Coordinates of C-alpha atoms and ligand atoms in Angstrom, one line a residue:
M1 CA 0.0 0.0 0.0
S2 CA 2.2 2.8 -1.1
V3 CA -0.1 5.2 -2.9
D4 CA -2.6 7.0 -0.6
S5 CA -4.9 7.9 -3.4
A6 CA -5.2 4.3 -4.6
P7 CA -8.8 3.3 -4.5
A8 CA -9.8 0.6 -2.0
A9 CA -9.9 -2.9 -3.4
S10 CA -13.3 -3.4 -4.9
P11 CA -15.4 -6.4 -4.0
A12 CA -14.7 -7.8 -7.4
D13 CA -11.0 -7.7 -6.6
P14 CA -10.8 -8.7 -2.9
A15 CA -7.6 -8.6 -1.0
P16 CA -6.7 -12.1 0.3
A17 CA -8.8 -13.0 3.3
E18 CA -6.7 -13.1 6.4
A19 CA -8.6 -15.9 8.3
G20 CA -6.7 -17.0 11.3
K21 CA -5.5 -13.5 11.8
D22 CA -8.0 -12.6 14.5
F23 CA -11.2 -13.9 16.1
I24 CA -13.5 -11.6 14.1
R25 CA -12.1 -12.9 10.8
D26 CA -12.3 -16.4 12.1
I27 CA -16.0 -16.0 12.9
I28 CA -16.7 -14.5 9.5
Q29 CA -14.8 -17.3 7.7
G30 CA -16.7 -19.8 9.8
D31 CA -20.1 -18.3 8.9
L32 CA -19.2 -18.2 5.2
D33 CA -17.9 -21.8 5.2
A34 CA -21.0 -23.0 7.1
G35 CA -23.3 -21.2 4.7
V36 CA -24.8 -19.0 7.5
H37 CA -24.2 -16.1 5.1
Q38 CA -23.5 -15.9 1.4
S39 CA -21.5 -12.7 1.8
V40 CA -20.4 -10.4 4.6
V41 CA -22.0 -7.0 5.2
T42 CA -20.5 -4.7 7.8
R43 CA -20.9 -1.0 8.7
F44 CA -19.0 1.7 10.4
P45 CA -21.5 3.7 12.5
P46 CA -20.1 7.0 13.7
E47 CA -22.1 9.6 15.6
P48 CA -21.5 12.9 13.8
N49 CA -20.8 14.8 17.1
G50 CA -17.1 15.3 16.6
Y51 CA -14.2 14.4 14.3
L52 CA -12.9 10.9 13.9
H53 CA -9.8 9.8 15.9
I54 CA -7.2 7.1 15.6
G55 CA -9.5 4.8 17.6
H56 CA -12.2 5.1 15.0
A57 CA -9.5 4.3 12.4
K58 CA -9.2 0.9 14.1
S59 CA -12.9 0.3 13.7
I60 CA -12.9 1.6 10.1
C61 CA -10.0 -0.6 9.1
L62 CA -11.6 -3.6 10.7
N63 CA -15.1 -3.1 9.2
F64 CA -14.1 -2.0 5.8
G65 CA -11.1 -4.3 5.8
V66 CA -13.0 -7.5 6.4
A67 CA -15.6 -6.5 3.8
Q68 CA -12.8 -6.1 1.3
E69 CA -11.0 -9.3 2.2
F70 CA -14.1 -11.4 2.1
G71 CA -15.6 -9.8 -1.0
G72 CA -18.5 -8.2 0.8
R73 CA -19.4 -4.6 1.5
C74 CA -19.2 -2.1 4.3
H75 CA -21.7 0.7 4.8
L76 CA -21.0 4.1 6.2
R77 CA -23.9 4.8 8.5
F78 CA -24.3 8.0 10.5
D79 CA -25.8 7.3 13.9
D80 CA -27.4 10.7 13.8
T81 CA -30.0 10.4 16.6
N82 CA -29.2 13.4 18.7
P83 CA -29.5 16.7 16.9
A84 CA -28.5 18.6 20.0
K85 CA -24.9 17.4 19.6
E86 CA -24.6 16.7 15.9
A87 CA -23.6 19.0 13.0
Q88 CA -23.0 19.0 9.2
E89 CA -19.4 20.0 9.8
Y90 CA -18.8 16.6 11.5
I91 CA -20.7 14.7 8.8
D92 CA -18.5 16.2 6.1
A93 CA -15.3 15.7 8.1
I94 CA -16.1 12.0 8.8
E95 CA -16.7 11.3 5.1
R96 CA -13.5 13.1 4.2
D97 CA -11.5 11.1 6.8
V98 CA -12.9 7.7 5.9
R99 CA -12.1 8.4 2.2
W100 CA -8.6 9.6 3.0
L101 CA -8.0 6.4 5.0
G102 CA -8.6 4.7 1.7
F103 CA -12.0 3.2 2.1
D104 CA -15.1 3.5 -0.1
W105 CA -18.7 2.8 0.9
G106 CA -19.9 3.0 -2.7
T107 CA -23.6 3.6 -2.8
H108 CA -24.0 2.6 0.9
L109 CA -24.1 5.9 2.6
H110 CA -26.8 5.6 5.2
H111 CA -28.1 7.5 8.2
A112 CA -30.1 6.3 11.2
S113 CA -32.3 9.3 10.3
D114 CA -33.2 7.6 7.0
Y115 CA -35.1 5.2 9.2
F116 CA -36.9 7.5 11.6
E117 CA -40.3 6.7 10.1
Q118 CA -39.7 3.0 10.3
L119 CA -38.3 3.2 13.8
Y120 CA -41.3 5.2 14.9
A121 CA -43.6 2.6 13.5
W122 CA -41.7 -0.1 15.4
A123 CA -42.0 2.0 18.6
E124 CA -45.8 2.0 18.1
H125 CA -45.6 -1.8 17.4
L126 CA -43.9 -2.3 20.8
I127 CA -46.6 -0.1 22.5
G128 CA -49.3 -2.0 20.8
A129 CA -47.8 -5.3 22.1
G130 CA -47.7 -3.9 25.7
K131 CA -43.9 -3.7 25.6
A132 CA -43.3 0.0 25.8
Y133 CA -44.9 2.8 27.8
I134 CA -44.7 6.6 28.2
D135 CA -43.0 7.6 31.4
D136 CA -43.7 11.1 32.9
Q137 CA -41.1 10.8 35.6
S138 CA -38.4 13.4 35.7
A139 CA -34.9 12.4 34.7
D140 CA -33.8 12.5 38.3
D141 CA -36.7 10.2 39.4
M142 CA -35.9 7.8 36.6
R143 CA -32.3 7.7 37.7
A144 CA -33.2 7.2 41.3
S145 CA -35.6 4.3 40.6
R146 CA -33.2 2.5 38.2
G147 CA -31.3 0.8 41.0
T148 CA -27.6 0.0 41.0
L149 CA -25.4 -2.9 40.1
T150 CA -26.3 -4.5 43.4
E151 CA -29.9 -3.3 43.9
P152 CA -32.8 -3.9 41.6
G153 CA -34.7 -0.9 40.2
K154 CA -38.3 0.0 41.0
N155 CA -41.2 0.1 38.6
S156 CA -42.3 3.5 37.4
P157 CA -45.7 4.7 38.6
F158 CA -46.5 5.1 34.9
R159 CA -45.6 1.6 33.9
D160 CA -49.1 0.2 33.7
R161 CA -50.7 2.8 31.5
S162 CA -53.0 1.3 28.9
V163 CA -52.0 0.7 25.3
D164 CA -54.4 3.4 24.2
E165 CA -53.1 6.0 26.6
N166 CA -49.5 5.2 25.6
L167 CA -50.3 5.4 21.9
D168 CA -52.1 8.7 22.4
L169 CA -49.3 10.2 24.4
F170 CA -46.6 9.0 22.0
R171 CA -48.5 10.5 19.0
R172 CA -48.8 13.7 20.8
M173 CA -45.1 13.6 21.7
R174 CA -44.4 13.4 18.0
K175 CA -46.8 16.3 17.2
G176 CA -44.7 18.5 19.5
E177 CA -47.3 19.0 22.3
F178 CA -44.8 18.5 25.1
A179 CA -41.6 20.2 26.2
N180 CA -38.1 18.7 26.3
G181 CA -37.6 16.3 29.1
T182 CA -41.3 16.0 30.1
R183 CA -41.9 12.5 28.9
V184 CA -40.0 9.6 27.4
L185 CA -40.9 6.3 25.7
R186 CA -39.5 3.3 27.6
A187 CA -39.3 -0.4 26.8
K188 CA -41.2 -2.5 29.4
I189 CA -38.7 -5.2 30.1
D190 CA -37.6 -5.9 33.7
M191 CA -36.7 -3.3 36.4
T192 CA -35.0 -6.1 38.4
S193 CA -32.8 -7.4 35.6
G194 CA -29.1 -7.9 36.5
N195 CA -28.3 -6.0 33.3
I196 CA -29.1 -2.4 33.9
N197 CA -29.6 -1.9 30.2
L198 CA -32.7 -4.1 30.4
R199 CA -34.3 -2.0 33.2
D200 CA -36.9 -0.4 31.0
P201 CA -34.5 1.5 28.8
V202 CA -35.5 4.8 27.2
L203 CA -36.3 4.5 23.5
Y204 CA -37.4 8.0 22.6
R205 CA -36.8 11.4 24.1
I206 CA -38.2 14.8 23.2
I207 CA -35.7 17.2 21.6
H208 CA -37.0 20.3 20.0
T209 CA -33.9 21.0 18.0
P210 CA -33.7 21.0 14.2
H211 CA -31.8 18.0 12.8
P212 CA -29.0 18.4 10.2
R213 CA -30.9 16.1 7.8
T214 CA -34.5 15.9 8.8
G215 CA -34.8 19.6 9.8
T216 CA -37.9 20.2 12.0
A217 CA -39.8 17.1 10.8
W218 CA -39.2 15.4 14.2
C219 CA -39.1 16.6 17.8
I220 CA -38.7 13.1 19.2
Y221 CA -35.6 11.1 18.6
P222 CA -34.8 7.4 19.1
N223 CA -31.7 6.9 21.3
Y224 CA -28.7 4.8 20.3
D225 CA -30.0 1.5 21.4
F226 CA -33.3 1.8 19.7
A227 CA -31.7 3.0 16.5
H228 CA -28.6 0.9 16.2
G229 CA -29.6 -2.7 15.9
Q230 CA -32.7 -2.0 13.9
S231 CA -30.6 0.0 11.4
D232 CA -28.3 -3.0 11.2
A233 CA -31.3 -5.2 10.5
I234 CA -32.7 -2.8 7.8
E235 CA -29.4 -2.8 6.1
H236 CA -29.0 -6.6 6.3
I237 CA -25.7 -6.2 8.2
T238 CA -24.4 -9.7 8.9
H239 CA -21.7 -8.9 11.4
S240 CA -22.2 -5.8 13.6
I241 CA -18.8 -5.2 15.0
C242 CA -18.4 -2.8 17.9
T243 CA -16.2 -2.1 20.9
L244 CA -16.4 -4.0 24.2
E245 CA -18.4 -1.3 26.1
F246 CA -21.4 -2.4 24.0
E247 CA -21.2 -5.9 25.3
D248 CA -23.7 -5.0 28.1
H249 CA -26.0 -3.6 25.4
K250 CA -26.1 -6.9 23.5
P251 CA -29.1 -8.4 25.3
L252 CA -31.1 -5.3 24.5
Y253 CA -29.9 -5.3 20.9
E254 CA -31.2 -8.8 20.7
W255 CA -34.4 -8.0 22.6
F256 CA -35.4 -5.5 19.9
L257 CA -34.6 -8.0 17.1
E258 CA -36.7 -10.6 18.8
N259 CA -39.7 -8.3 19.6
L260 CA -39.9 -6.4 16.3
P261 CA -40.8 -7.6 12.8
V262 CA -37.3 -6.8 11.5
P263 CA -36.1 -7.9 8.0
S264 CA -32.9 -9.6 9.2
K265 CA -31.2 -10.6 12.4
P266 CA -27.6 -9.3 12.5
K267 CA -25.2 -10.5 15.2
Q268 CA -23.1 -8.2 17.3
Y269 CA -19.4 -8.9 18.0
E270 CA -17.2 -6.9 20.3
F271 CA -13.5 -6.2 20.2
A272 CA -11.2 -4.1 22.4
R273 CA -11.0 -0.4 21.7
L274 CA -7.7 1.1 20.9
N275 CA -5.9 2.9 23.7
I276 CA -2.5 4.6 23.1
S277 CA -0.1 6.0 25.7
Y278 CA 0.2 9.8 26.0
T279 CA -3.1 10.0 24.0
I280 CA -6.7 10.7 24.8
L281 CA -9.2 8.9 22.5
S282 CA -12.5 10.2 23.7
K283 CA -14.7 12.6 21.7
R284 CA -15.9 14.2 24.9
H285 CA -12.4 15.3 25.9
L286 CA -11.3 16.1 22.4
T287 CA -14.4 18.4 22.0
Q288 CA -13.4 20.0 25.3
F289 CA -9.8 20.7 24.1
V290 CA -11.2 22.4 21.0
R291 CA -13.9 24.3 22.8
E292 CA -11.6 25.6 25.5
G293 CA -8.8 26.4 23.1
H294 CA -6.2 24.0 24.4
V295 CA -5.6 23.2 20.7
T296 CA -6.2 25.3 17.6
G297 CA -9.0 23.1 16.3
W298 CA -10.0 19.5 15.5
D299 CA -7.2 19.4 12.9
D300 CA -4.5 20.7 15.2
P301 CA -1.5 18.4 14.4
R302 CA -1.2 17.6 18.1
M303 CA -4.7 16.1 18.1
P304 CA -5.1 12.3 17.7
T305 CA -7.9 13.0 15.2
I306 CA -7.5 11.7 11.6
A307 CA -7.6 15.3 10.5
G308 CA -4.8 16.3 12.8
I309 CA -2.7 13.3 11.9
R310 CA -3.2 14.0 8.2
R311 CA -2.2 17.7 8.7
R312 CA 0.9 16.6 10.6
G313 CA 1.9 14.8 7.5
V314 CA 1.2 11.2 8.3
P315 CA 0.3 9.2 5.2
A316 CA -2.9 7.1 5.4
A317 CA -0.8 4.0 4.6
A318 CA 1.2 4.5 7.8
L319 CA -2.0 4.8 9.9
R320 CA -3.3 1.6 8.2
D321 CA -0.1 -0.2 8.9
F322 CA -0.2 0.9 12.6
I323 CA -3.8 -0.4 12.9
K324 CA -2.8 -3.7 11.3
R325 CA 0.1 -4.2 13.6
V326 CA -2.1 -3.5 16.7
G327 CA -4.4 -6.3 15.6
V328 CA -7.9 -7.1 16.8
A329 CA -8.5 -8.8 20.1
R330 CA -10.9 -8.9 23.0
A331 CA -8.4 -8.0 25.7
N332 CA -8.1 -4.3 26.5
S333 CA -4.5 -2.9 26.4
V334 CA -2.6 0.3 25.9
V335 CA -0.5 0.6 22.8
D336 CA 2.9 2.4 23.1
A337 CA 2.7 5.8 21.3
A338 CA 6.2 5.1 20.1
M339 CA 4.9 2.3 18.0
F340 CA 2.7 4.7 16.0
D341 CA 5.7 7.0 15.3
A342 CA 7.8 4.0 14.3
C343 CA 5.2 3.0 11.7
V344 CA 5.2 6.6 10.3
R345 CA 9.0 6.7 10.3
E346 CA 9.3 3.3 8.6
L347 CA 7.1 4.3 5.7
L348 CA 8.5 7.8 5.3
N349 CA 12.0 6.5 5.3
K350 CA 11.1 4.7 2.1
T351 CA 9.0 7.3 0.4
A352 CA 10.0 10.8 1.6
A353 CA 12.5 12.9 -0.5
R354 CA 15.4 14.3 1.5
Y355 CA 16.1 18.0 1.6
M356 CA 18.3 20.2 3.7
A357 CA 16.8 22.7 6.1
V358 CA 18.4 24.5 9.1
L359 CA 16.0 25.1 12.0
R360 CA 18.2 27.3 14.2
P361 CA 20.6 29.0 11.8
L362 CA 24.2 30.0 12.5
K363 CA 25.9 32.0 9.7
V364 CA 29.0 30.5 8.2
V365 CA 31.4 32.5 5.9
I366 CA 33.8 30.5 3.8
E367 CA 36.7 32.9 3.6
N368 CA 38.5 31.3 0.7
Y369 CA 35.4 30.8 -1.4
P370 CA 35.1 33.4 -4.2
E371 CA 32.6 36.2 -3.5
G372 CA 29.6 36.0 -5.9
Q373 CA 30.3 32.4 -7.0
V374 CA 27.5 29.8 -6.9
E375 CA 27.9 26.1 -7.6
D376 CA 25.0 23.8 -8.2
L377 CA 25.9 20.6 -6.4
D378 CA 24.3 17.2 -6.9
A379 CA 22.2 15.9 -4.0
V380 CA 20.6 12.5 -3.8
N381 CA 16.8 12.7 -3.3
N382 CA 16.3 9.4 -1.5
P383 CA 19.1 6.9 -0.7
E384 CA 16.4 4.3 -0.1
D385 CA 14.9 4.8 -3.5
P386 CA 17.3 5.2 -6.5
S387 CA 14.4 6.0 -8.8
A388 CA 13.8 9.2 -6.9
G389 CA 16.9 10.7 -8.7
S390 CA 18.9 13.7 -7.7
R391 CA 18.6 17.5 -7.5
K392 CA 20.9 20.5 -7.5
V393 CA 21.6 22.4 -4.3
P394 CA 23.3 25.8 -4.6
F395 CA 26.5 26.4 -2.6
S396 CA 28.0 29.8 -2.0
R397 CA 30.4 31.7 0.3
E398 CA 27.8 32.3 3.0
L399 CA 25.8 29.5 4.4
Y400 CA 23.8 28.5 7.5
V401 CA 24.4 25.5 9.7
E402 CA 22.6 24.5 12.9
Q403 CA 23.6 26.4 16.0
D404 CA 24.0 23.2 17.9
D405 CA 26.4 21.8 15.4
F406 CA 28.9 24.2 16.8
M407 CA 30.6 24.3 20.3
E408 CA 33.3 26.6 21.2
T409 CA 34.8 24.3 23.8
P410 CA 33.5 20.9 22.9
P411 CA 33.5 17.8 25.2
K412 CA 35.6 14.9 24.0
K413 CA 33.0 13.1 21.8
F414 CA 31.7 16.2 20.0
F415 CA 32.8 15.7 16.4
R416 CA 31.0 18.6 14.8
L417 CA 32.2 22.2 14.4
S418 CA 34.5 23.9 16.9
P419 CA 37.6 26.1 16.3
G420 CA 40.2 24.2 14.3
K421 CA 37.9 21.2 13.6
E422 CA 37.2 20.0 10.0
V423 CA 33.8 18.5 9.0
R424 CA 32.0 17.6 5.8
L425 CA 29.2 19.7 4.5
R426 CA 26.8 17.1 2.9
Y427 CA 27.2 17.0 -0.9
A428 CA 29.6 19.9 -0.8
Y429 CA 33.0 20.3 0.7
F430 CA 35.2 19.7 3.8
I431 CA 35.4 22.9 5.8
T432 CA 37.5 23.9 8.8
C433 CA 36.3 26.3 11.4
R434 CA 38.9 29.1 11.9
E435 CA 37.1 31.5 14.2
A436 CA 33.8 32.1 16.1
V437 CA 32.6 35.7 15.9
K438 CA 30.7 37.0 18.9
D439 CA 28.3 39.8 19.6
A440 CA 28.7 42.2 22.5
A441 CA 26.9 39.8 24.8
G442 CA 29.3 37.0 23.9
N443 CA 26.9 35.0 21.8
V444 CA 28.4 33.3 18.8
I445 CA 26.8 34.9 15.7
E446 CA 29.0 33.8 12.9
L447 CA 31.7 31.2 12.1
R448 CA 34.6 32.0 9.8
C449 CA 35.7 28.9 8.0
T450 CA 37.8 27.8 5.0
Y451 CA 37.1 25.0 2.6
D452 CA 39.2 22.5 0.7
P453 CA 38.4 22.9 -3.0
A454 CA 39.7 19.4 -3.7
S455 CA 36.9 17.9 -1.6
R456 CA 34.1 18.8 -4.0
G457 CA 31.0 16.6 -3.6
G458 CA 32.1 16.0 0.0
N459 CA 34.7 13.4 -1.0
S460 CA 38.0 13.2 0.8
P461 CA 40.8 14.4 -1.5
D462 CA 43.5 12.3 0.2
G463 CA 41.9 9.7 2.3
R464 CA 41.8 11.9 5.4
K465 CA 38.7 11.4 7.5
V466 CA 36.2 13.7 9.1
Q467 CA 33.9 12.5 11.8
A468 CA 30.8 14.6 11.1
T469 CA 28.7 15.4 8.1
L470 CA 26.5 18.4 8.5
H471 CA 23.5 19.7 6.6
W472 CA 23.6 23.3 5.5
V473 CA 21.7 25.9 3.4
S474 CA 23.2 28.6 1.2
A475 CA 22.3 31.9 2.9
G476 CA 21.6 33.8 -0.3
H477 CA 19.2 31.1 -1.6
A478 CA 17.5 30.0 1.5
I479 CA 13.7 30.2 1.9
P480 CA 12.7 31.5 5.3
S481 CA 10.1 29.4 6.9
E482 CA 8.1 28.9 10.0
V483 CA 8.5 25.4 11.4
R484 CA 6.2 23.9 14.0
I485 CA 7.5 21.1 16.2
Y486 CA 4.9 19.0 17.8
N487 CA 5.6 17.2 21.1
P488 CA 3.2 14.8 22.9
L489 CA 0.1 16.7 23.9
F490 CA 0.3 15.2 27.4
T491 CA 3.1 15.0 30.0
R492 CA 2.3 11.5 31.2
P493 CA 1.5 8.2 29.5
D494 CA -1.8 8.0 31.3
P495 CA -3.4 11.5 31.0
G496 CA -6.3 12.0 33.3
A497 CA -5.3 9.2 35.6
D498 CA -5.5 11.7 38.5
G499 CA -8.9 12.9 37.4
D500 CA -8.0 16.0 35.4
V501 CA -7.0 15.5 31.8
V502 CA -6.5 19.2 31.2
A503 CA -4.0 19.4 34.0
D504 CA -1.9 16.9 32.2
I505 CA -1.7 18.9 28.9
N506 CA 2.0 19.5 28.0
P507 CA 2.7 23.2 28.0
Q508 CA 5.6 22.5 25.6
S509 CA 3.5 20.5 23.1
L510 CA 4.0 23.1 20.4
E511 CA 7.3 24.7 19.6
I512 CA 7.3 27.4 16.9
I513 CA 10.5 28.2 15.1
A514 CA 10.0 31.5 13.4
D515 CA 13.0 31.7 11.1
A516 CA 14.2 28.4 9.8
K517 CA 16.1 28.3 6.5
L518 CA 15.1 25.9 3.8
E519 CA 17.0 24.9 0.6
P520 CA 15.3 26.4 -2.4
A521 CA 14.0 23.1 -3.9
L522 CA 11.5 23.1 -1.0
S523 CA 9.6 26.0 -2.6
A524 CA 8.1 23.3 -4.9
A525 CA 6.9 21.1 -2.0
R526 CA 3.2 20.5 -2.1
I527 CA 0.9 20.9 0.9
G528 CA 0.7 17.6 2.7
E529 CA 3.7 16.1 0.8
A530 CA 6.0 14.3 3.1
V531 CA 9.7 15.3 3.0
Q532 CA 12.7 14.6 5.2
F533 CA 14.8 17.4 6.5
E534 CA 18.2 15.6 6.7
R535 CA 19.2 14.8 10.3
L536 CA 16.1 16.4 11.7
G537 CA 13.0 14.4 10.8
Y538 CA 10.0 14.2 8.5
F539 CA 8.1 17.4 7.7
T540 CA 5.2 18.5 5.6
K541 CA 4.1 21.9 4.3
D542 CA 1.0 23.2 6.2
A543 CA -2.1 24.5 4.5
E544 CA -1.6 27.8 6.2
S545 CA 1.5 28.5 4.0
T546 CA 1.3 31.4 1.6
D547 CA 3.6 32.4 -1.2
A548 CA 5.2 34.9 1.1
H549 CA 5.3 32.7 4.2
A550 CA 6.0 29.0 4.3
V551 CA 4.9 26.9 7.2
F552 CA 6.2 23.4 7.8
N553 CA 4.9 20.9 10.4
R554 CA 7.2 18.2 11.9
T555 CA 5.5 14.9 11.3
V556 CA 7.9 12.9 13.4
G557 CA 11.6 13.1 14.4
L558 CA 14.1 10.6 13.2
R559 CA 14.5 8.9 16.6
D560 CA 12.1 7.7 19.3
S561 CA 11.4 10.8 21.4
Y562 CA 9.4 8.9 24.0
A563 CA 12.4 6.8 24.9
K564 CA 14.0 10.0 26.2
A565 CA 10.9 10.9 28.2
K566 CA 10.8 7.6 30.0
Ligands
ATP1 P1 -15.8 8.2 21.8 O1 -15.7 7.2 22.9 O2 -14.5 8.8 21.3 O3 -16.8 9.3 22.0 P2 -17.7 6.9 20.4 O4 -17.7 5.4 20.5 O5 -18.7 7.6 21.1 O6 -16.3 7.4 20.6 P3 -18.9 6.7 17.8 O7 -19.0 7.8 16.7 O8 -20.1 6.2 18.4 O9 -17.9 7.3 18.9 O10 -18.0 5.5 17.3 C1 -18.2 4.9 16.0 C2 -17.5 3.5 16.1 O11 -16.1 3.7 16.4 C3 -18.1 2.7 17.2 O12 -18.5 1.4 16.6 C4 -17.1 2.6 18.2 O13 -17.1 1.3 18.8 C5 -15.8 2.8 17.4 N1 -14.7 3.3 18.3 C6 -14.8 4.5 19.0 N2 -13.7 4.6 19.7 C7 -12.9 3.6 19.4 C8 -11.6 3.2 19.8 N3 -10.8 3.9 20.7 N4 -11.1 2.0 19.3 C9 -11.8 1.3 18.5 N5 -13.0 1.6 18.0 C10 -13.6 2.7 18.5
MG2 MG1 -20.7 6.3 20.7

């Protein structure tokens, strides 16, 4: 998977099924072999109340992945049952992100709201069968009478209303006669059940808020449990794959399928959600970070959202590779954040073109290099990929190197520039530092150096060795750029463990370098294209760049930065 824009494999051209790889694939293979199903139909069911994050990517890769591998199909279905929290912006972002990840739902874009009329009819069906009732209790009273894990709940005083009264009230709820929160429709199951989800769960609530898709057509909305399984049944989903927290909802999921005249009986399977160290994967908290301004938006490159990850420069293929390596299991675990970075690095090492950029520039003047002379030197674009070819890099008398590649009084193992020391400038020449020029405050502001004309291309003229090769940029040709360095958003691997996620936000998560210097070839870099700045890491041009002001984001450094933090 090297090309991100490559279309997902179509059902006619399925990827090889990876049965034996995980328990979900084993179940599907078993069902197909036994003839339980002729083909597999899955769905990814986001609620459009926020942007997708890396955890959702696991669910997307699993649901779309098995559909591809087994020659079936996967639906994208919006679980849009709460207009108070949902918005078109989120719907658009979710579609964009699933596509970017490389998956295609074809004609199967669905919404729970497409089924509101059917779901309503099924609610009346339950009422007619004496299996649902209108409850007038306040939310607080309902909560108080629900019981606990150890205590049974108590029946509502409204539980024994007649079918006629329930139908009448439900129809009037639909007509808009009642205010938010005054009444709900509940299933009549068992207030003493050991499973709290079966203690007369709420099916419909009154929400007088326009819906992104159905506008003002409705003022009562089904909740997740009443919409989800029935939507699966309407779409003939064969395997309804979700995360473990829905395991307790499964008896209810099945209760609806048993008690309603649904067109098919999907089966729910649960897998462990993705957790990553130093990362929060909860829409509630991510929404809070955006709303309170702890980040610049949903696509802030520090966010674990797909939009943030993309903006940081991570290719979709690296994210898919990460998800694949994490695998699918039923045991909860926390994946090391360093593993994600390693996947990104491994892919970019093969694909990203190399350039030279100096983040914290220190001026170098080559005293014996002719004034006004410019040489175009050959530089290799990607040593890992000979087909990537080479480019020209201008060399001149005045250059920039990194400030921390110079030390006036170096310790023993410092092999880079210091007075009297010779180093190689990559693709260019051997240079020797003759003098460090300082300002009045004693800061080194310029290095005076000489070069060996016989070392052109960076080759030793006589077999003598240098112990360091530095990157550099010609001062007169450099493109000034802002560079944004992203560090982990949290200071601890388990943010929020002490109860306050915001308190664990890393105040140094964003470092802005205002005046980095880039080699001129980088002026042609496209927004989102991954490049390597030699010795520094992988970067990508940000969409905030203008012709006058380039902005680059660091995607990931060249080495594991978490190892240092530990
Ligand atoms: P959050 O907990 O972040 O609010 P959610 O479960 O409420 O997420 P949904 O939009 O309902 O968000 O999720 C859509 C699908 O993505 C669900 O099937 C859910 O199980 C799955 N999903 C959400 N978070 C993760 C995760 N961390 N790992 C794997 N799957 C996830
Ligand atoms: Mg949810």
